[in-house]
Amino acid sequence: NEKTNVLEQKAAFGPKNPDAFEIANAITIPMGKGIVGTVAQTGVPEVINDTSKDARYIVDDERRFSEITVPIVYENKVIGVIDSEHSKKNFFTDTHLRILTIIAALCSNKIVKARAEEEIVQATIARLEAEKIREVDRLKSQFYAHLSHEFRTPLTLILGPLEEMIRKTGSDSELEQLRIMRSNGQRLLQLIN
């Protein structure tokens, strides 16, 4: 977990995994703590032949005397750790280390692929949301264009005859009323435009 700078147990085999993929009492290990945290920090695999002689050993569910820990690395960055323990001292060999290193590389590829697929999904969602926003904006613009046209046409048809009435009127009181009407009509036309 990059946010909290700790390793979180995501998988287990044996008594810690009683029901398919449900880890009982999952542990978290701070970076640099324990054998697993050290490997996560250094990026260097370790085989511990006797954990009783290594002060870094963290007892999880029960003490085991051999431990092998391999980092999962992508682009020179540790993105996880594979760890296995055995009840016998000196259990793990170089063959175990090579096999676990290959498994870690496969895991790295799988994790990176899953992350890339998630990024593609997020990018697709963002693109679709942007398209939806553009479509809503287009519809709003179209709506306002239609609405303004529906107001502008009758208002223009009112202002035309009003201008004619202003030219023809002889009464000062009527002229004042017509000018007020024209002023308000032109203000409405400006707002619509």
Coordinates of C-alpha atoms in Angstrom, one line a residue:
N1 CA 0.0 0.0 0.0
E2 CA 1.9 3.0 -1.3
K3 CA -0.3 5.5 0.7
T4 CA 0.5 4.0 4.1
N5 CA 3.9 2.5 3.1
V6 CA 3.1 -0.9 4.5
L7 CA 2.8 -4.4 2.9
E8 CA -0.7 -5.9 3.2
Q9 CA -1.2 -9.6 3.0
K10 CA -3.4 -10.4 0.0
A11 CA -3.0 -14.1 -0.3
A12 CA -2.3 -17.1 1.9
F13 CA -2.3 -20.9 1.8
G14 CA -3.1 -23.2 4.6
P15 CA -4.7 -22.4 8.0
K16 CA -4.8 -18.6 7.1
N17 CA -7.0 -19.4 4.1
P18 CA -9.9 -21.5 5.4
D19 CA -12.5 -20.2 2.9
A20 CA -11.5 -19.6 -0.8
F21 CA -9.5 -16.3 -1.0
E22 CA -10.6 -15.1 2.5
I23 CA -7.5 -14.5 4.6
A24 CA -7.9 -15.1 8.3
N25 CA -6.1 -12.4 10.3
A26 CA -4.3 -10.8 7.4
I27 CA -1.2 -9.0 8.6
T28 CA 0.4 -5.7 7.6
I29 CA 4.2 -5.2 7.7
P30 CA 5.8 -1.7 7.6
M31 CA 8.4 -1.3 4.8
G32 CA 11.8 -2.2 6.2
K33 CA 10.4 -4.3 9.1
G34 CA 10.8 -8.1 9.2
I35 CA 12.3 -10.2 6.5
V36 CA 9.4 -9.4 4.1
G37 CA 9.6 -5.7 4.7
T38 CA 13.4 -5.7 4.2
V39 CA 13.1 -7.5 0.9
A40 CA 10.3 -5.0 -0.1
Q41 CA 12.7 -2.2 0.7
T42 CA 15.9 -3.5 -0.8
G43 CA 14.4 -5.4 -3.8
V44 CA 16.8 -8.3 -3.1
P45 CA 15.5 -11.8 -2.6
E46 CA 16.4 -13.6 0.6
V47 CA 16.5 -17.2 1.8
I48 CA 16.6 -17.6 5.6
N49 CA 17.7 -21.1 6.6
D50 CA 17.1 -20.6 10.3
T51 CA 14.6 -17.9 11.3
S52 CA 15.3 -18.5 15.0
K53 CA 18.7 -16.8 14.4
D54 CA 17.2 -13.8 12.5
A55 CA 15.8 -11.0 14.7
R56 CA 13.8 -9.7 11.7
Y57 CA 11.5 -12.8 11.7
I58 CA 7.9 -11.9 12.4
V59 CA 5.7 -14.7 13.7
D60 CA 2.4 -14.7 11.8
D61 CA 0.2 -17.6 12.7
E62 CA 2.9 -20.0 13.9
R63 CA 6.7 -20.1 13.9
R64 CA 8.4 -21.7 10.9
F65 CA 12.2 -22.1 10.6
S66 CA 12.9 -21.5 6.9
E67 CA 11.7 -18.6 4.9
I68 CA 12.2 -17.5 1.3
T69 CA 11.1 -14.0 0.2
V70 CA 11.2 -12.6 -3.4
P71 CA 10.2 -9.1 -4.5
I72 CA 7.8 -8.6 -7.3
V73 CA 9.5 -5.9 -9.4
Y74 CA 8.3 -3.7 -12.3
E75 CA 10.5 -1.0 -13.8
N76 CA 13.0 -1.3 -10.9
K77 CA 10.2 -0.7 -8.4
V78 CA 9.0 -3.3 -5.9
I79 CA 5.3 -3.6 -6.3
G80 CA 4.8 -6.7 -4.0
V81 CA 6.5 -9.6 -2.3
I82 CA 6.1 -13.3 -2.5
D83 CA 7.0 -15.0 0.8
S84 CA 7.0 -18.7 1.8
E85 CA 7.9 -20.4 5.1
H86 CA 8.5 -24.0 6.1
S87 CA 8.6 -25.7 9.4
K88 CA 12.1 -27.3 8.7
K89 CA 15.4 -25.5 9.0
N90 CA 17.4 -25.3 5.7
F91 CA 14.4 -26.3 3.6
F92 CA 14.7 -23.8 0.7
T93 CA 17.3 -24.3 -2.0
D94 CA 18.6 -22.2 -5.0
T95 CA 16.1 -24.1 -7.1
H96 CA 13.2 -22.8 -4.9
L97 CA 14.7 -19.3 -5.3
R98 CA 14.9 -19.6 -9.1
I99 CA 11.3 -20.9 -9.3
L100 CA 9.9 -18.2 -7.0
T101 CA 11.8 -15.5 -8.9
I102 CA 10.1 -16.8 -12.2
I103 CA 6.8 -16.8 -10.4
A104 CA 7.4 -13.2 -9.2
A105 CA 8.2 -12.1 -12.7
L106 CA 4.9 -13.7 -14.0
C107 CA 3.1 -12.0 -11.1
S108 CA 4.7 -8.7 -12.1
N109 CA 3.5 -9.1 -15.7
K110 CA 0.0 -10.0 -14.5
I111 CA -0.2 -7.0 -12.1
V112 CA 1.1 -4.6 -14.7
K113 CA -1.4 -6.0 -17.3
A114 CA -4.3 -5.6 -14.8
R115 CA -3.2 -2.0 -14.0
A116 CA -3.0 -1.2 -17.7
E117 CA -6.4 -2.7 -18.3
E118 CA -7.8 -0.6 -15.4
E119 CA -6.2 2.5 -16.9
I120 CA -7.8 1.7 -20.2
V121 CA -11.2 1.3 -18.5
Q122 CA -10.8 4.6 -16.7
A123 CA -9.7 6.4 -19.9
T124 CA -12.7 5.0 -21.7
I125 CA -15.0 6.1 -18.9
A126 CA -13.5 9.6 -19.0
R127 CA -13.8 9.8 -22.8
L128 CA -17.5 8.7 -22.7
E129 CA -18.2 11.3 -19.9
A130 CA -16.5 14.0 -22.0
E131 CA -18.6 13.0 -25.0
K132 CA -21.7 13.1 -22.9
I133 CA -20.8 16.6 -21.6
R134 CA -20.2 17.8 -25.2
E135 CA -23.6 16.3 -26.3
V136 CA -25.4 18.0 -23.4
D137 CA -23.6 21.3 -24.3
R138 CA -24.6 20.9 -27.9
L139 CA -28.3 20.2 -27.0
K140 CA -28.3 23.2 -24.6
S141 CA -26.9 25.5 -27.4
Q142 CA -29.4 24.1 -29.8
F143 CA -32.2 24.7 -27.3
Y144 CA -31.2 28.3 -26.6
A145 CA -30.8 29.0 -30.3
H146 CA -34.4 27.7 -30.9
L147 CA -35.7 29.5 -27.9
S148 CA -34.1 32.8 -28.8
H149 CA -35.4 32.5 -32.4
E150 CA -39.0 31.9 -31.0
F151 CA -38.8 35.1 -29.0
R152 CA -36.9 37.2 -31.6
T153 CA -39.3 36.6 -34.5
P154 CA -42.5 37.9 -32.7
L155 CA -40.6 40.7 -31.0
T156 CA -39.2 41.9 -34.4
L157 CA -42.8 41.7 -35.8
I158 CA -43.9 43.9 -32.9
L159 CA -41.1 46.5 -33.2
G160 CA -41.5 47.0 -36.9
P161 CA -45.1 48.3 -36.7
L162 CA -44.2 50.2 -33.5
E163 CA -41.6 52.2 -35.5
E164 CA -44.2 52.9 -38.1
M165 CA -46.6 54.2 -35.4
I166 CA -43.9 56.4 -33.9
R167 CA -43.3 58.1 -37.3
K168 CA -47.0 58.6 -37.9
T169 CA -48.2 59.7 -34.5
G170 CA -48.9 63.4 -33.8
S171 CA -49.7 63.2 -30.2
D172 CA -46.9 63.9 -27.7
S173 CA -48.5 61.7 -25.0
E174 CA -48.9 58.8 -27.5
L175 CA -45.4 59.4 -28.8
E176 CA -44.0 59.1 -25.2
Q177 CA -45.9 55.8 -24.6
L178 CA -44.7 54.4 -28.0
R179 CA -41.1 55.4 -27.3
I180 CA -41.3 53.6 -23.9
M181 CA -42.7 50.5 -25.7
R182 CA -39.9 50.7 -28.3
S183 CA -37.2 51.1 -25.6
N184 CA -38.4 48.1 -23.7
G185 CA -38.8 46.1 -26.9
Q186 CA -35.3 46.9 -28.0
R187 CA -34.0 46.0 -24.5
L188 CA -35.7 42.6 -24.8
L189 CA -34.2 42.1 -28.2
Q190 CA -30.8 42.9 -26.9
L191 CA -31.2 40.3 -24.1
I192 CA -32.4 37.7 -26.6
N193 CA -29.5 38.4 -28.9

